[in-house]
């Protein structure tokens, strides 16, 4: 009989999600064929991956030291995402880089496994409209959205309420003064998840949860006032859905990104994976919950406000945040300046109604430049 | 357009589940038509229900003071369960009384909403075989099994593991000596659920959880070694299912039997019900878990052992327990004697392989008589 082989392109294969996606594919080699891999700057790891998986196509954004990789052809991420030989496109790149290939994949009718938050945040309406038009499924890879998707499985009514869980990050219960002194080293240590640098900092500011609210709004066609956040430091419940009858479903596991990645790759099947640690209820003593601290972590509020206002505000939110996180990681601004800069950018921005992709790109470029300008000059927080 | 009206018979309408079922039907009067109601001894309440819902048929096991109820005809529970005008049979009677009507409903091809544990425990193989033969769905009304059923909704693989949650009852952490002194009044006060007397005592001994394990084995065709119990005193997570990929789903709500009852009645839809309190995650501070205490609560172990051995052991377990609970409630034996008597009965019983219904009835009768005999005489615990 045999199972159909899924032909996969991974965009951003050298990042945290990309590497873990390849880990799943290593575990189930008969199920997949890697058609293409793309990376940003990490050409050394990409070359190793190309040697191991022998994709037809590759791409990277680094200097082209090695122009000729035996048997592999260089192809742009957008072309790869829409290539006729590809069934499933994994968008593992973080930040702005995810948007164009996501749209290319959707327009070409490919199933998209999406780990990139920013594309849906900045252009959620465009992407979901195109997806509907082309009959394309966008499968979330984020643990929270995978949880919601799993809870909605088989249900025939929209959620009454989505409850996104948040670990609260490493600085839960910190005072404003303590937060001002936070270093990049401290912020890069997440208490429960091993993730890339950008998303780890976003988790520490709670911007990550804010972006996830906007993502959930588009993925599950649910209005903002039906999406709540609850802090759950153990990161065992990955999110919940409340149904119209008052029943709630939750999806749980040890924090391990391989689980949501595998679920998106294996869907609608679920495959046994020995490498994933199962829950042990004799050792799990408690799951706790608390309300998020909106005062100390203003990014969450800013994201919801940008999401509700719509237009080009979410794109500005993303671009300002991405720029500010870079500035924080390179020691140029304080941890608390991230929220401060994002807020100023949103304040100064003049949004457009139902922006085109070009207008979103222009808002993005404006926000990056303006963030740098503010950070370099005198800004008040 | 209009929604189809479900024509319902409620067997055991004056008990806790029966009354709550009528409460749901009162909330959604256009959705249901009550064809028949039956009760045991509580003819006063039954008469009130007949006046309110005007069923075609009724039955009760009390003295027939009122032989002629205007417009309603007396009909035996079995005949009612299989009556051509009935779509859905709610088996709300507890104990032995549920078995015959459950089988009658199944053989007549009716959808069965089952709150009665004992019928599946004593005759699970017969009932599920008949249900398969007649293409009948057995919809669980128990909160735990409803939770499992909801978690399995839309999944196309059998569970890797079922995790039944238990409140632990009112005597969690009691010593053996403390348990010996427990009075019926104490045992009838359950910390989280409002239920009938029999199931409340079974919850206090953990026999209830043992019966639920056997029930789950039949309802979800899952072997005993894949069914675990975890004590969760808040009774918010009603049970969980672990899937082959290591992902777990849980169903949660405030402890309110109206939710699983309504789910079985409205399935596959979910109807908004203002009377059901929704979860408030700002007020839910923690969910805790611990292993069940098998030493102080031997009924759990006895039930699993009886279930695994099969034959007529589960019928003897049920009958001995039902008799012992009655003896405890009437002050004739101690709380800890319930487990002791059940154990002795299982020890003395000679089981049959794949028993017929008559053989199950004979084992039941033997167990009841023997339990009374042991309780009246000298027995050692």
XYZ file of C-alpha atoms in Angstrom:
762
model
C 0.000 0.000 0.000
C 2.565 2.574 1.106
C 1.945 6.125 2.270
C 2.071 9.081 -0.096
C 5.359 10.954 0.105
C 4.929 14.657 0.894
C 7.191 16.896 -1.180
C 8.395 19.692 1.001
C 10.102 23.051 0.762
C 11.450 24.555 3.974
C 11.965 28.292 3.924
C 14.318 29.165 6.743
C 15.765 25.693 7.276
C 18.717 26.798 9.412
C 16.658 28.545 12.102
C 15.212 26.879 15.178
C 11.927 25.813 13.533
C 13.698 24.834 10.315
C 16.139 22.572 12.146
C 13.378 20.950 14.163
C 11.354 20.412 10.987
C 14.319 18.533 9.532
C 14.512 16.566 12.783
C 10.934 15.350 12.208
C 11.754 14.505 8.597
C 14.804 12.519 9.760
C 12.489 10.551 12.084
C 10.054 9.730 9.244
C 12.295 9.594 6.166
C 9.882 7.502 4.060
C 7.136 10.072 4.433
C 8.896 13.080 2.937
C 11.002 14.300 0.073
C 12.824 17.589 0.519
C 12.470 19.616 -2.677
C 14.100 22.801 -1.451
C 15.812 24.485 1.496
C 16.472 28.167 2.017
C 18.415 30.084 4.633
C 19.380 33.616 5.497
C 23.052 34.001 6.424
C 23.938 30.619 7.888
C 25.392 29.122 4.702
C 27.620 26.706 6.611
C 24.654 24.882 8.169
C 22.677 25.147 4.928
C 25.500 23.400 3.050
C 25.447 20.560 5.578
C 21.668 20.257 5.216
C 21.989 20.219 1.425
C 24.544 17.418 1.637
C 22.268 15.409 3.913
C 18.893 15.945 2.205
C 20.010 16.589 -1.383
C 17.221 19.005 -2.349
C 16.695 19.982 -5.981
C 16.677 23.640 -5.009
C 18.305 25.881 -2.444
C 18.677 29.560 -1.710
C 20.484 31.682 0.833
C 20.899 35.360 1.546
C 24.603 35.158 2.396
C 27.639 35.810 0.226
C 27.711 33.246 -2.561
C 31.043 31.672 -1.608
C 29.972 28.322 -3.003
C 28.083 29.055 -6.180
C 27.783 25.510 -7.365
C 26.301 22.878 -5.089
C 26.409 19.503 -6.811
C 22.941 18.548 -8.034
C 21.199 21.529 -6.449
C 20.006 24.605 -8.242
C 19.617 28.059 -6.737
C 16.001 29.256 -6.755
C 14.415 32.265 -5.035
C 12.200 31.561 -2.000
C 9.101 32.833 -3.852
C 9.756 30.630 -6.875
C 10.482 27.650 -4.650
C 7.293 28.232 -2.630
C 5.233 28.098 -5.817
C 7.204 25.395 -7.646
C 5.063 22.682 -9.307
C 6.996 19.836 -7.617
C 6.223 21.110 -4.099
C 3.175 19.895 -2.065
C 3.774 21.568 1.273
C 5.699 24.738 2.072
C 7.047 25.190 5.586
C 7.495 28.889 6.313
C 10.046 28.722 9.113
C 11.761 32.065 8.478
C 11.032 34.661 11.128
C 10.187 38.319 10.600
C 9.479 40.123 7.353
C 11.176 37.459 5.199
C 8.174 35.158 5.530
C 5.559 37.296 3.804
C 6.434 37.073 0.093
C 6.992 33.278 0.003
C 3.824 32.686 2.055
C 1.797 34.606 -0.502
C 3.575 32.879 -3.391
C 2.766 29.462 -1.895
C -0.872 30.391 -1.269
C -1.333 31.745 -4.802
C 0.164 28.550 -6.222
C -2.340 26.498 -4.222
C 0.221 24.865 -1.920
C -0.550 23.769 1.603
C 1.330 26.129 3.913
C 2.695 25.126 7.318
C 3.232 28.509 8.887
C 5.621 29.266 11.734
C 6.136 32.851 10.653
C 3.911 35.158 12.701
C 4.751 38.434 11.052
C 3.287 37.625 7.633
C -0.192 36.974 9.059
C 0.095 39.908 11.429
C 1.110 42.392 8.741
C -0.999 41.021 5.891
C -3.537 38.706 7.487
C -6.467 39.939 5.451
C -4.617 39.608 2.127
C -3.223 36.158 2.927
C -6.465 34.681 4.241
C -8.468 36.143 1.348
C -6.031 34.621 -1.150
C -6.061 31.322 0.740
C -9.852 31.175 0.535
C -9.724 32.057 -3.165
C -7.229 29.287 -3.921
C -8.752 26.724 -1.550
C -5.506 26.593 0.412
C -5.104 25.431 3.999
C -2.803 27.370 6.273
C -1.623 24.969 8.974
C -0.222 26.669 12.062
C 3.108 25.502 13.490
C 3.109 27.795 16.506
C 2.379 25.695 19.595
C -0.541 27.932 20.618
C -2.235 27.954 17.240
C -1.593 24.275 16.753
C -3.343 23.734 20.094
C -6.343 25.784 18.964
C -6.419 23.961 15.651
C -6.322 20.600 17.452
C -9.109 21.674 19.819
C -11.257 22.765 16.861
C -10.689 19.481 15.036
C -14.020 17.850 14.216
C -16.046 20.730 15.687
C -18.580 22.286 13.355
C -19.135 25.591 15.123
C -16.807 28.585 15.494
C -15.186 29.080 18.901
C -17.103 31.102 21.474
C -13.744 32.111 22.921
C -10.088 31.371 22.262
C -7.840 31.340 25.321
C -4.193 31.748 24.370
C -1.845 30.656 27.101
C 1.395 32.551 27.752
C 4.353 31.374 29.810
C 4.734 34.956 31.022
C 8.372 34.876 29.955
C 11.464 35.031 32.177
C 10.510 38.362 33.783
C 7.063 37.605 35.140
C 6.482 39.621 38.349
C 9.456 41.955 37.595
C 8.943 45.590 38.541
C 9.350 48.344 35.937
C 12.723 49.257 37.448
C 13.899 45.654 37.310
C 12.748 45.393 33.697
C 14.801 48.473 32.729
C 17.977 46.681 33.811
C 17.322 43.451 31.870
C 20.243 42.404 29.633
C 20.030 40.522 26.295
C 21.675 37.516 27.968
C 18.908 37.384 30.578
C 16.176 37.910 28.003
C 17.502 35.142 25.760
C 16.965 32.558 28.527
C 13.346 31.455 28.207
C 12.027 29.426 31.158
C 10.212 26.755 29.139
C 10.816 27.001 25.387
C 13.950 26.695 23.252
C 13.386 29.096 20.376
C 15.059 31.534 17.997
C 16.413 34.884 19.278
C 13.696 37.164 17.902
C 10.797 35.125 19.279
C 12.586 34.634 22.623
C 12.860 38.394 23.123
C 9.252 38.827 21.955
C 8.256 36.255 24.579
C 10.055 38.245 27.262
C 8.214 41.477 26.309
C 4.895 39.601 25.712
C 4.901 41.090 22.190
C 4.953 37.478 21.036
C 1.567 36.869 22.667
C 0.246 40.057 21.121
C 1.345 38.923 17.660
C -0.280 35.556 18.359
C -3.595 37.227 19.149
C -3.553 38.912 15.742
C -2.468 35.626 14.119
C -5.344 33.771 15.843
C -7.780 36.415 14.656
C -6.898 35.564 11.028
C -6.232 31.834 11.294
C -9.511 31.116 13.064
C -11.603 34.028 11.749
C -12.385 35.070 15.320
C -12.953 38.668 16.452
C -10.459 40.172 18.916
C -13.000 40.433 21.734
C -13.280 36.640 21.695
C -9.537 36.073 22.140
C -8.187 36.141 25.685
C -4.730 35.604 27.126
C -3.988 33.801 30.365
C -0.514 33.401 31.858
C 0.306 29.743 32.498
C 3.964 29.505 33.545
C 4.323 25.713 33.172
C 3.651 25.903 29.402
C 1.805 22.567 29.475
C -1.584 23.774 28.234
C -0.709 25.329 24.888
C -4.060 27.034 24.406
C -7.775 26.423 24.804
C -11.046 26.859 22.969
C -14.369 27.509 24.664
C -17.392 26.361 22.686
C -20.870 27.919 22.579
C -22.222 25.385 25.110
C -19.635 26.414 27.725
C -17.402 23.387 27.261
C -13.677 24.094 26.919
C -11.069 21.958 25.199
C -7.341 22.292 25.837
C -4.312 20.771 24.146
C -1.426 19.781 26.401
C 2.094 18.406 26.155
C 5.588 19.055 27.391
C 6.898 22.200 25.726
C 8.478 20.703 22.591
C 8.104 22.432 19.233
C 8.573 19.137 17.424
C 5.024 18.194 18.372
C 3.198 21.064 16.597
C 5.656 20.830 13.690
C 4.990 17.118 13.298
C 1.240 17.622 13.617
C 1.261 20.098 10.709
C 3.420 17.730 8.622
C 1.468 14.546 9.408
C -2.049 16.032 9.476
C -4.670 14.553 9.380
C -2.699 11.622 10.799
C -0.856 11.522 14.108
C 2.361 9.514 14.089
C 3.984 7.919 17.130
C 7.285 9.671 17.816
C 9.567 8.100 20.435
C 11.605 11.301 20.673
C 8.701 13.303 22.075
C 8.388 13.046 25.874
C 4.863 12.081 26.955
C 3.035 13.702 29.861
C 3.528 11.975 33.194
C 0.562 12.856 35.388
C 2.165 11.438 38.513
C 4.923 14.012 38.144
C 2.795 16.935 36.961
C 1.724 18.382 40.289
C 0.055 21.618 39.232
C -0.915 23.867 36.385
C -1.299 27.492 37.431
C -2.953 30.487 35.839
C -2.824 34.246 36.316
C -3.869 37.353 34.422
C -1.154 38.964 32.251
C 0.437 42.117 33.683
C -0.521 44.686 31.050
C 1.168 47.563 32.903
C 4.666 46.087 33.083
C 4.378 44.471 29.645
C 2.704 47.107 27.453
C 3.561 45.292 24.198
C 0.583 42.982 24.651
C -1.823 45.912 24.812
C -0.100 47.673 21.910
C -0.420 44.604 19.712
C -4.124 44.175 20.449
C -4.732 47.841 19.770
C -2.801 47.697 16.487
C -4.685 44.539 15.534
C -8.081 46.056 16.257
C -7.282 49.259 14.368
C -6.020 47.206 11.425
C -4.863 48.889 8.220
C -1.087 49.311 8.222
C -0.843 49.476 12.039
C -0.003 45.763 12.459
C 2.749 46.034 9.820
C 4.207 49.004 11.681
C 3.937 47.087 14.954
C 5.923 44.189 13.461
C 8.567 46.296 11.756
C 9.112 48.565 14.751
C 9.323 45.559 17.050
C 11.726 43.658 14.790
C 13.982 46.722 14.573
C 13.788 47.482 18.284
C 14.562 43.865 19.208
C 17.694 44.023 17.019
C 18.707 47.269 18.715
C 18.185 45.706 22.129
C 20.163 42.565 21.218
C 23.074 44.700 20.000
C 23.042 46.655 23.255
C 21.856 49.936 21.778
C 18.607 50.304 23.703
C 17.130 49.124 27.011
C 14.673 46.222 27.293
C 11.824 48.576 28.187
C 12.647 50.787 25.203
C 11.264 48.112 22.868
C 7.681 48.798 23.940
C 8.369 52.510 24.134
C 9.634 52.697 20.546
C 6.789 50.542 19.224
C 4.268 52.776 20.971
C 5.806 55.955 19.537
C 5.813 54.440 16.066
C 2.145 53.491 16.285
C 1.388 56.968 17.594
C 3.197 58.695 14.734
C 1.907 56.399 12.008
C -0.885 57.370 9.656
C -2.609 54.175 8.707
C -4.233 53.257 5.411
C -7.550 51.454 5.067
C -7.271 47.989 3.462
C -3.658 48.490 2.356
C -2.161 46.745 -0.676
C 1.002 44.686 -0.317
C 3.032 47.638 -1.614
C 1.475 49.912 0.963
C 2.229 47.368 3.684
C 5.831 47.202 2.469
C 6.042 50.996 2.487
C 4.654 51.180 6.043
C 7.159 48.504 7.059
C 10.076 50.427 5.537
C 8.912 53.679 7.103
C 8.625 52.011 10.511
C 12.118 50.501 10.363
C 13.707 53.774 9.352
C 11.729 55.780 11.864
C 12.568 53.343 14.677
C 16.287 53.649 13.913
C 15.965 57.419 13.744
C 14.136 57.630 17.072
C 16.549 55.205 18.732
C 19.561 57.189 17.516
C 18.154 60.519 18.628
C 16.367 61.803 21.643
C 13.225 59.856 22.483
C 11.336 59.915 25.737
C 10.019 56.810 27.373
C -36.215 25.547 7.966
C -36.653 24.676 11.664
C -34.633 22.163 13.616
C -35.713 18.542 13.804
C -37.460 17.747 17.070
C -35.835 14.876 18.977
C -38.343 12.469 20.469
C -37.088 11.387 23.820
C -37.734 8.777 26.478
C -36.116 9.324 29.875
C -35.709 6.225 31.990
C -35.189 7.333 35.555
C -36.586 10.845 35.189
C -36.935 11.550 38.924
C -33.285 10.921 39.804
C -30.502 13.491 39.687
C -29.582 12.927 36.024
C -33.244 12.594 35.015
C -34.162 15.915 36.609
C -31.194 17.662 35.042
C -32.093 16.186 31.655
C -35.551 17.715 31.999
C -33.887 20.987 32.965
C -32.045 20.989 29.607
C -35.279 20.151 27.804
C -37.019 23.052 29.584
C -34.234 25.348 28.320
C -34.675 24.167 24.706
C -38.381 23.284 24.501
C -38.619 23.537 20.691
C -35.904 20.951 20.224
C -37.505 18.040 22.054
C -40.673 16.096 22.529
C -40.941 13.885 25.599
C -42.455 10.556 24.587
C -42.056 8.785 27.907
C -40.868 9.131 31.501
C -40.180 6.372 33.999
C -39.307 6.408 37.685
C -38.641 4.017 40.504
C -40.445 4.907 43.725
C -40.774 8.685 43.523
C -44.280 8.742 42.073
C -45.029 12.182 43.495
C -42.311 13.854 41.422
C -43.120 11.655 38.425
C -46.730 12.841 38.514
C -45.565 16.466 38.498
C -43.268 15.746 35.535
C -46.116 14.035 33.684
C -48.329 17.063 34.239
C -45.625 19.364 32.923
C -44.345 17.375 29.938
C -47.460 15.361 29.042
C -45.661 12.248 27.771
C -47.596 9.559 25.892
C -46.126 6.914 28.169
C -45.009 6.573 31.764
C -43.983 3.868 34.160
C -43.044 3.667 37.806
C -42.039 0.974 40.240
C -44.059 2.361 43.167
C -47.525 1.435 44.369
C -50.021 2.313 41.673
C -52.015 4.810 43.710
C -52.908 6.749 40.609
C -53.615 4.169 37.930
C -55.027 6.547 35.398
C -53.011 9.585 34.398
C -54.996 11.648 31.906
C -53.654 11.121 28.393
C -50.704 8.989 29.484
C -50.468 5.255 29.146
C -48.410 2.955 31.358
C -45.676 1.147 29.431
C -42.755 -0.929 30.717
C -39.258 0.646 30.508
C -38.133 -1.966 27.972
C -41.133 -1.408 25.724
C -40.734 2.350 25.995
C -37.000 2.143 25.182
C -37.790 0.311 21.952
C -41.008 2.146 21.031
C -41.243 3.196 17.366
C -42.021 6.832 18.246
C -38.791 7.279 20.223
C -35.531 8.625 18.657
C -33.295 8.925 21.692
C -33.407 7.023 24.965
C -31.822 8.616 28.034
C -30.846 5.906 30.511
C -30.712 7.939 33.708
C -31.618 5.150 36.149
C -28.748 4.055 38.338
C -27.727 0.509 39.205
C -29.113 -2.723 37.811
C -32.341 -1.125 36.558
C -30.519 0.345 33.550
C -29.451 -2.867 31.847
C -32.658 -4.261 30.303
C -33.916 -0.956 28.819
C -30.438 -0.156 27.486
C -30.393 -3.443 25.612
C -33.972 -2.985 24.431
C -33.108 0.470 23.059
C -29.961 -0.799 21.347
C -31.782 -3.734 19.746
C -34.481 -1.378 18.473
C -31.801 0.786 16.847
C -32.336 3.822 19.077
C -29.619 6.288 19.947
C -28.818 5.787 23.626
C -27.632 8.575 25.936
C -26.207 6.559 28.791
C -25.727 7.804 32.346
C -26.073 4.328 33.842
C -22.632 2.881 34.524
C -23.645 -0.523 35.775
C -25.179 -1.785 32.527
C -21.932 -1.304 30.591
C -19.860 -2.621 33.480
C -21.881 -5.807 33.902
C -22.684 -6.440 30.260
C -20.303 -4.245 28.260
C -19.429 -6.902 25.726
C -23.064 -7.818 25.025
C -24.214 -4.193 24.765
C -21.368 -3.011 22.544
C -21.665 -6.065 20.283
C -25.402 -5.438 19.867
C -24.783 -1.731 19.310
C -22.317 -2.509 16.510
C -24.761 -5.005 15.008
C -27.609 -2.479 14.979
C -25.467 0.516 14.000
C -26.384 2.255 17.232
C -24.452 5.053 18.914
C -24.064 4.980 22.670
C -23.525 8.573 23.794
C -22.009 8.907 27.265
C -23.577 11.291 29.760
C -21.011 10.800 32.513
C -18.817 13.904 32.696
C -15.614 11.859 32.315
C -16.763 9.859 29.322
C -18.328 12.899 27.728
C -14.926 14.586 28.096
C -13.181 11.662 26.388
C -15.809 11.604 23.662
C -15.358 15.357 23.094
C -11.565 14.982 22.991
C -11.868 12.179 20.412
C -14.224 14.224 18.246
C -12.816 14.502 14.712
C -9.782 12.325 15.502
C -9.313 9.347 13.223
C -7.007 7.249 15.403
C -7.727 5.379 18.628
C -6.400 6.918 21.847
C -2.863 6.031 22.902
C -3.994 6.586 26.483
C -7.138 7.678 28.290
C -6.586 9.635 31.491
C -9.692 9.616 33.667
C -9.674 12.357 36.264
C -11.071 11.745 39.758
C -11.948 14.354 42.339
C -10.619 11.973 44.973
C -13.895 12.298 46.864
C -14.467 13.901 50.276
C -11.985 11.619 52.096
C -8.818 12.200 50.097
C -5.783 11.891 52.412
C -7.867 10.179 55.156
C -6.094 7.417 57.063
C -7.587 3.916 57.266
C -8.689 4.572 60.844
C -10.358 7.828 59.866
C -12.103 6.071 56.969
C -13.540 3.442 59.315
C -15.380 6.150 61.251
C -16.952 7.823 58.189
C -20.746 8.269 58.480
C -23.306 8.226 55.633
C -23.936 11.939 56.258
C -20.240 12.707 55.679
C -20.002 10.445 52.644
C -23.058 12.013 51.010
C -21.334 15.433 50.907
C -19.268 15.434 47.710
C -16.748 18.298 47.440
C -17.431 19.220 43.801
C -20.390 17.341 42.299
C -24.103 17.255 43.152
C -25.188 13.704 42.345
C -27.486 10.862 43.366
C -26.839 8.900 46.595
C -25.401 5.727 45.061
C -22.885 7.516 42.831
C -21.931 9.898 45.653
C -20.966 6.992 47.922
C -19.182 5.302 45.001
C -17.234 8.539 44.520
C -16.198 8.507 48.161
C -14.891 4.903 47.924
C -13.402 5.510 44.426
C -15.524 2.563 43.218
C -17.110 5.093 40.887
C -13.771 5.670 39.172
C -13.241 1.931 38.944
C -16.630 1.487 37.257
C -15.737 4.348 34.917
C -12.542 2.586 33.862
C -14.569 -0.469 32.836
C -17.125 1.784 31.136
C -14.344 3.573 29.211
C -12.910 0.234 28.152
C -16.196 -0.580 26.371
C -17.268 2.860 25.180
C -13.926 3.618 23.546
C -12.765 0.074 22.788
C -9.539 0.711 24.686
C -7.603 -1.930 26.646
C -7.305 -1.503 30.422
C -3.547 -0.908 30.341
C -4.198 2.238 28.313
C -6.602 3.728 30.847
C -5.082 5.658 33.758
C -6.612 7.547 36.653
C -5.265 10.785 38.075
C -6.737 12.580 41.073
C -7.624 16.183 40.237
C -9.496 17.657 43.213
C -10.815 20.784 41.458
C -12.908 18.679 39.020
C -12.287 21.161 36.194
C -10.528 18.819 33.758
C -13.116 16.081 33.284
C -10.762 13.679 31.529
C -8.033 13.605 28.896
C -6.958 11.648 25.856
C -3.340 11.197 24.811
C -2.845 10.600 21.083
C -0.163 8.481 19.393
C 1.970 11.552 18.628
C 2.209 12.469 22.315
C -0.332 15.311 22.153
C -2.995 15.333 24.874
C -6.432 16.890 24.721
C -8.516 17.703 27.783
C -12.099 18.839 28.218
C -12.765 21.375 30.956
C -15.667 23.172 32.595
C -17.097 23.960 35.979
C -18.488 20.762 37.478
C -22.051 20.875 36.132
C -23.739 17.717 34.865
C -26.011 19.770 32.627
C -23.096 20.271 30.259
C -22.443 16.578 29.401
C -26.205 15.915 29.396
C -26.814 18.746 26.948
C -23.866 17.669 24.777
C -25.360 14.185 24.399
C -28.786 15.649 23.614
C -27.582 18.321 21.177
C -24.771 16.337 19.507
C -23.342 16.999 16.954
C -24.345 20.581 17.668
C -23.387 22.644 20.705
C -26.042 25.029 21.934
C -25.412 28.188 23.955
C -26.860 27.747 27.435
C -26.955 30.813 29.669
C -27.545 28.651 32.742
C -24.133 26.981 32.469
C -21.357 28.964 34.208
C -18.372 29.553 31.911
C -14.766 29.147 33.014
C -13.171 32.330 34.335
C -9.410 31.974 33.917
C -8.663 35.035 36.027
C -10.292 33.247 38.963
C -9.011 29.731 38.252
C -5.675 29.882 40.029
C -4.540 26.277 39.842
C -5.351 22.778 38.701
C -3.589 20.110 40.737
C -2.899 16.430 40.180
C -1.873 13.487 42.321
C -1.800 9.707 42.063
C -4.836 7.893 43.524
C -4.282 6.226 46.906
C -4.888 2.568 46.041
C -4.188 1.379 49.583
C -6.789 3.464 51.383
C -9.297 3.134 48.529
C -9.090 -0.512 47.454
C -12.319 -0.343 45.399
C -10.434 1.223 42.488
C -8.021 -1.708 42.318
C -10.841 -4.243 42.761
C -12.794 -2.758 39.871
C -9.811 -2.814 37.534
C -9.075 -6.402 38.495
C -12.709 -7.441 37.972
C -12.748 -5.620 34.647
C -9.565 -7.268 33.423
C -10.744 -10.748 34.459
C -14.077 -10.141 32.740
C -16.732 -12.867 32.616
C -19.251 -12.403 35.429
C -16.744 -10.683 37.748
C -17.829 -7.138 36.776
C -21.507 -8.047 37.365
C -20.600 -9.363 40.812
C -18.558 -6.213 41.478
C -21.582 -4.035 40.641
C -24.132 -6.087 42.547
C -21.964 -6.473 45.646
C -21.164 -2.769 45.614
C -24.807 -1.714 45.126
C -25.860 -3.953 48.024
C -23.002 -2.858 50.269
C -23.679 0.830 49.581
C -27.322 0.311 50.630
C -26.147 -1.434 53.807
C -23.782 1.423 54.569
C -26.444 4.075 53.933
C -28.858 2.293 56.276
C -26.180 2.183 58.973
C -25.665 -1.582 58.925
C -21.986 -1.654 57.905
C -18.964 0.634 58.117
C -17.688 2.714 55.191
C -14.597 0.536 54.848
C -16.751 -2.605 54.838
C -17.976 -1.737 51.338
C -14.598 -2.572 49.776
C -14.148 -5.500 52.136
C -17.458 -7.101 51.138
C -16.856 -6.520 47.427
C -13.430 -8.120 47.720
C -14.813 -11.174 49.502
C -17.541 -11.556 46.901
C -15.034 -11.422 44.035
C -12.865 -13.912 45.899
C -15.726 -16.378 46.404
C -17.207 -15.986 42.937
C -16.677 -18.551 40.202
C -16.827 -16.647 36.966
C -18.168 -17.806 33.617
C -16.480 -17.134 30.291
C -18.521 -14.882 27.947
C -21.663 -15.066 30.051
C -25.158 -14.710 28.596
C -27.562 -12.127 29.974
C -29.225 -14.814 32.076
C -25.877 -15.861 33.503
C -25.074 -12.228 34.290
C -28.458 -11.894 36.029
C -27.769 -15.076 38.006
C -24.324 -13.824 39.075
C -25.930 -10.529 40.078
C -28.585 -12.270 42.178
C -26.000 -14.541 43.785
C -23.816 -11.539 44.652
C -26.651 -9.589 46.241
C -27.770 -12.521 48.376
C -24.230 -13.448 49.349
C -23.389 -9.837 50.276
C -26.438 -9.674 52.571
C -25.511 -13.025 54.073
C -21.913 -12.014 54.726
C -22.956 -8.648 56.151
C -25.460 -10.275 58.478
C -23.006 -12.867 59.724
C -19.420 -12.901 60.776
C -17.130 -11.484 58.124
C -13.544 -10.372 58.603
C -12.136 -7.223 57.095
